[in-house]
Amino acid sequence: MKLLKYTIYRLLQAIPVLIGISVITFLLANLGPGDPVSLMLQGQEHSEELVRAIERRYGLDRPLHERYVTYMAGLLRGDLGQSIHYQRPVAALMMDRIGPTLLLVLSAYAFALATAIPLGIVAADRRNEPTDHASRIAALVGVSTPSFWIGIVLILVFAVKLGWLPSSGLYYPWRPPSSYPGIDGHLELYYESARHLLLPMIALGTLQMATIMRVERTQMIESLQGEYVKLARAYGVPERTILRKHAFQVAQLPIITIVGLNLSTAIGGAVLTETVFNINGMGQLFVEAIQQNDYQLVMGVTMVLGTLFVVGVVITDISYAYVDPRVTYGERE
């Protein structure tokens, strides 16, 4: 019950954050240069009456504060508005694109965790040895290199030079195999999906991997120097058991924090990664919305991604109690 109360409290705290995101995004989208109606009618013969009719249809002829209140009222009803450029509901456009983005971000996190945690443990266990130095250099390079540059290098090496992997697009494993020409059966679809996902997953997950590995190494070194570890060694507990049962669990609390807070970095990196690898996800949709000055679509994508980030932070907070029994919510000492 206390955990439920804390969850509700944290979600209520997120409301002002989302309102702030909506205000800033709305102002930036509407006060920026360019006219969405002119972009929509670009290359077509049109009259002034047609322009005025389109502005009335989308409420562009009203004052800015009225448009914001109208948008927020629709948002409370679950209506994200109508895209000016695509002339489709924003919610429908995002439902078509959110799957590839979630697949990319989740697979990048899976790659980061699967590689960073073992490497961080090995580096801590072999501190100041060649293995430790190599992992620290790799982490420094990973933190310093932008994801889009890594993606371009991966394309040049593994797609253009060696021809091992495809350089663009994505096969969606939730779709029927018949939707892709030349795909026979689910196993082949899963295989092609993994091949197309591998390069963008590595490009997006390298930064997360490097960050998590550095924190894991630092926390494991601190845990291995704890008094309880010294006591376990004095009792003759095997070193592998000490790493697995005594030091590992204590070191994971900061990792959960990093994973939750880096969600915004992963979502931001997905925008560039999807552009580099030509993946039709939320990131590419967001870029197209900005290019067309489609403020309704910009608002919708921003609010959904902001909500995902806030929910991820709340889940991170709640996860503390499951990793560290000393963490409690709503209890007094």
XYZ file of C-alpha atoms in Angstrom:
333
model
C 0.000 0.000 0.000
C 2.846 2.410 0.846
C 4.496 1.629 -2.469
C 1.208 2.337 -4.253
C 0.850 5.677 -2.470
C 4.406 6.598 -3.386
C 3.767 5.670 -7.038
C 0.650 7.865 -7.156
C 2.580 10.692 -5.475
C 5.400 10.477 -8.044
C 2.925 10.410 -10.936
C 1.197 13.519 -9.554
C 4.600 15.195 -9.325
C 5.091 14.472 -13.022
C 2.034 16.516 -14.044
C 3.754 19.940 -13.676
C 6.740 18.565 -15.603
C 4.528 17.495 -18.511
C 2.705 20.833 -18.452
C 6.059 22.614 -18.626
C 7.092 20.420 -21.567
C 3.826 21.225 -23.355
C 4.196 25.008 -22.852
C 7.827 25.147 -24.021
C 7.214 22.873 -27.021
C 4.048 24.738 -28.020
C 5.836 28.093 -27.979
C 8.860 26.806 -29.888
C 6.697 25.092 -32.514
C 4.363 28.049 -33.069
C 6.775 30.972 -32.789
C 9.455 29.480 -35.013
C 10.039 30.559 -38.617
C 7.929 29.090 -41.404
C 4.260 28.575 -42.122
C 2.782 25.040 -42.079
C 0.017 25.984 -44.541
C 2.508 27.373 -47.072
C 4.609 24.215 -46.766
C 1.537 22.030 -47.223
C 0.507 23.915 -50.400
C 4.034 24.255 -51.724
C 4.162 23.688 -55.505
C 0.383 23.957 -55.869
C -1.710 26.805 -57.186
C -3.810 28.193 -54.360
C -5.863 31.226 -53.566
C -5.899 33.395 -50.463
C -9.341 32.030 -49.627
C -8.001 28.466 -49.567
C -5.195 29.498 -47.210
C -7.668 31.189 -44.865
C -9.967 28.150 -44.963
C -7.116 25.807 -43.982
C -6.077 28.161 -41.175
C -9.645 28.183 -39.827
C -9.812 24.383 -40.082
C -6.743 23.905 -37.912
C -7.369 26.931 -35.677
C -4.281 28.791 -36.914
C -6.235 32.054 -37.204
C -6.850 32.221 -33.440
C -4.602 33.783 -30.766
C -1.784 31.657 -29.419
C -3.183 31.262 -25.900
C -6.572 30.101 -27.231
C -4.884 27.506 -29.408
C -2.898 26.218 -26.433
C -5.985 25.925 -24.214
C -7.857 24.141 -27.018
C -4.953 21.733 -27.507
C -4.672 20.920 -23.793
C -8.442 20.405 -23.550
C -8.254 17.902 -26.393
C -5.217 16.261 -24.786
C -7.183 15.637 -21.594
C -9.790 13.824 -23.721
C -7.066 11.714 -25.346
C -7.129 13.685 -28.621
C -3.624 14.573 -29.836
C -4.988 16.604 -32.726
C -4.769 16.416 -36.505
C -1.517 16.533 -38.442
C -1.460 19.517 -40.796
C 1.021 17.959 -43.221
C -0.252 14.372 -43.302
C -3.915 15.307 -42.686
C -4.284 12.310 -40.398
C -4.824 12.003 -36.633
C -1.546 12.400 -34.753
C -2.336 9.364 -32.588
C -2.723 7.156 -35.675
C 0.588 8.376 -37.116
C 2.416 7.645 -33.868
C 0.863 4.200 -33.500
C 2.356 3.353 -36.902
C 5.819 4.556 -35.828
C 6.181 3.832 -32.101
C 6.824 0.101 -32.575
C 10.166 0.481 -34.419
C 11.368 3.085 -31.894
C 10.533 0.900 -28.887
C 12.189 -2.092 -30.577
C 15.328 -0.036 -31.241
C 15.561 1.537 -27.767
C 14.819 -1.687 -25.856
C 17.263 -3.730 -27.936
C 19.936 -1.044 -27.461
C 19.423 -1.191 -23.692
C 19.529 -4.991 -23.760
C 22.837 -4.838 -25.668
C 24.204 -2.215 -23.257
C 23.304 -4.158 -20.097
C 24.406 -7.530 -21.489
C 27.871 -6.170 -22.316
C 28.472 -3.413 -19.734
C 27.725 -5.340 -16.539
C 30.038 -8.328 -17.246
C 32.790 -6.009 -18.527
C 32.453 -3.769 -15.477
C 32.666 -6.749 -13.117
C 35.733 -8.159 -14.880
C 37.420 -4.739 -14.885
C 36.791 -4.317 -11.154
C 37.970 -7.832 -10.335
C 41.166 -7.282 -12.370
C 41.784 -3.710 -11.365
C 44.856 -2.012 -12.916
C 45.508 -5.028 -15.118
C 45.500 -4.908 -18.965
C 41.861 -6.035 -19.055
C 40.876 -3.119 -16.831
C 42.852 -0.618 -18.914
C 41.289 -1.888 -22.153
C 37.754 -1.637 -20.747
C 38.380 1.898 -19.470
C 39.686 3.003 -22.871
C 36.667 1.409 -24.586
C 34.309 3.164 -22.160
C 35.997 6.520 -22.760
C 35.700 6.126 -26.530
C 32.071 5.061 -26.233
C 31.121 8.029 -24.053
C 32.949 10.499 -26.304
C 31.587 9.298 -29.658
C 28.115 10.357 -30.890
C 25.735 7.595 -31.914
C 25.204 8.898 -35.458
C 28.965 8.822 -36.139
C 29.186 5.263 -34.828
C 26.270 4.380 -37.098
C 27.980 5.849 -40.165
C 31.214 3.975 -39.399
C 29.314 0.706 -38.900
C 27.534 1.185 -42.236
C 30.798 1.903 -44.065
C 32.558 -1.121 -42.571
C 29.931 -3.861 -42.268
C 27.473 -2.861 -45.005
C 29.499 -1.102 -47.707
C 32.997 -2.603 -47.317
C 32.279 -6.136 -46.110
C 28.651 -6.486 -47.226
C 27.729 -8.585 -44.193
C 24.751 -6.611 -42.911
C 22.083 -4.319 -44.417
C 22.569 -0.574 -44.053
C 18.995 0.659 -43.805
C 15.426 -0.276 -42.996
C 14.008 -2.611 -40.415
C 12.008 -5.845 -40.534
C 9.283 -5.852 -37.895
C 8.946 -9.265 -36.195
C 5.317 -8.626 -35.166
C 4.132 -8.405 -38.765
C 3.133 -11.480 -40.788
C 5.916 -12.901 -43.010
C 3.716 -12.423 -46.089
C 4.053 -8.635 -45.731
C 7.715 -8.894 -46.817
C 8.573 -10.205 -50.324
C 10.881 -13.208 -50.277
C 10.329 -14.013 -46.574
C 9.154 -17.579 -46.010
C 8.050 -18.281 -42.454
C 8.510 -16.678 -39.052
C 12.036 -18.016 -38.489
C 13.337 -16.260 -41.598
C 11.504 -13.098 -40.558
C 13.128 -13.173 -37.103
C 16.527 -13.750 -38.696
C 16.152 -10.817 -41.087
C 14.813 -8.645 -38.273
C 17.924 -9.418 -36.193
C 20.242 -8.693 -39.154
C 18.628 -5.316 -39.850
C 18.502 -4.422 -36.152
C 22.112 -5.292 -35.270
C 23.899 -2.179 -36.578
C 21.443 0.468 -35.281
C 21.254 -1.387 -31.954
C 25.039 -1.198 -31.530
C 25.147 2.430 -32.687
C 22.508 3.523 -30.182
C 23.584 1.214 -27.344
C 27.306 2.029 -27.344
C 26.896 5.236 -25.325
C 24.647 3.499 -22.800
C 27.070 0.561 -22.608
C 30.049 2.819 -21.948
C 28.230 4.822 -19.259
C 26.912 1.756 -17.453
C 30.277 -0.029 -17.626
C 32.093 2.880 -15.972
C 29.552 3.068 -13.155
C 29.515 -0.729 -12.729
C 33.301 -0.841 -12.433
C 33.380 1.962 -9.862
C 30.590 0.474 -7.754
C 32.045 -3.043 -7.858
C 35.450 -1.748 -6.720
C 33.753 0.027 -3.820
C 31.731 -3.071 -2.927
C 34.775 -5.338 -3.049
C 36.487 -3.065 -0.525
C 33.587 -3.275 1.944
C 33.932 -4.785 5.409
C 31.402 -7.531 4.663
C 33.529 -8.674 1.717
C 36.645 -8.738 3.884
C 34.757 -10.800 6.449
C 33.582 -13.236 3.778
C 37.145 -13.653 2.537
C 38.321 -14.249 6.106
C 35.803 -17.086 6.379
C 37.189 -18.622 3.185
C 34.255 -17.855 0.891
C 35.286 -18.420 -2.756
C 36.002 -15.237 -4.720
C 33.381 -16.066 -7.347
C 30.732 -16.416 -4.640
C 31.791 -13.083 -3.143
C 31.437 -11.395 -6.532
C 28.065 -12.975 -7.257
C 26.317 -12.897 -3.881
C 27.962 -10.200 -1.784
C 29.334 -7.464 -4.032
C 27.157 -7.644 -7.149
C 23.718 -6.880 -5.705
C 24.888 -3.920 -3.628
C 26.537 -2.376 -6.702
C 23.391 -2.442 -8.853
C 21.418 0.412 -7.258
C 23.335 3.173 -9.124
C 22.978 1.137 -12.325
C 19.192 1.338 -12.039
C 19.503 5.112 -11.630
C 21.691 5.403 -14.735
C 19.345 3.234 -16.800
C 16.310 5.328 -15.819
C 17.907 8.746 -16.278
C 19.635 7.792 -19.545
C 16.268 6.978 -21.097
C 16.086 10.563 -22.378
C 19.553 10.167 -23.939
C 18.485 6.935 -25.627
C 15.295 8.511 -26.997
C 17.247 11.514 -28.263
C 19.853 9.243 -29.819
C 17.102 7.221 -31.501
C 16.122 10.321 -33.498
C 19.566 10.488 -35.121
C 19.990 6.725 -35.363
C 16.687 6.299 -37.177
C 17.698 9.042 -39.597
C 21.078 7.430 -40.318
C 19.619 3.941 -40.828
C 16.387 5.125 -42.510
C 14.095 3.569 -39.894
C 10.504 4.807 -39.953
C 10.141 5.339 -36.232
C 9.131 8.136 -33.904
C 12.480 9.862 -34.320
C 12.168 10.178 -38.080
C 8.536 11.235 -37.679
C 9.679 13.980 -35.297
C 12.283 15.218 -37.798
C 9.678 15.279 -40.579
C 7.259 17.190 -38.332
C 9.904 19.844 -37.619
C 10.823 20.164 -41.299
C 7.152 20.671 -42.224
C 6.501 22.968 -39.230
C 3.647 20.648 -38.265
C 3.180 21.906 -34.713
C 0.369 19.459 -33.888
C 2.600 16.516 -34.740
C 5.595 18.055 -32.942
C 3.459 18.495 -29.824
C 2.099 14.959 -29.989
C 5.495 13.277 -30.400
C 7.051 15.437 -27.666
C 4.265 14.720 -25.177
C 4.380 10.965 -25.791
C 8.193 10.791 -25.502
C 8.100 13.028 -22.419
C 5.516 10.772 -20.814
C 7.613 7.690 -21.568
C 10.608 9.329 -19.906
C 8.633 10.342 -16.802
C 7.146 6.850 -16.463
C 10.638 5.382 -16.856
C 11.949 7.549 -14.005
C 9.039 6.497 -11.755
C 9.673 2.820 -12.538
C 13.346 3.402 -11.702
C 12.441 4.800 -8.288
C 10.128 1.879 -7.543
C 12.774 -0.643 -8.625
C 15.072 0.481 -5.799
C 12.990 -1.382 -3.216
C 13.325 -4.669 -5.088
C 17.107 -4.411 -5.425
C 17.973 -2.965 -2.008
C 15.738 -4.017 0.928
C 17.019 -1.019 2.921
C 15.089 1.341 0.622
C 11.556 2.023 1.888
C 8.807 4.388 0.789
C 6.668 6.427 3.112
C 8.069 4.932 6.327
C 9.547 6.862 9.233
C 12.634 5.794 11.065
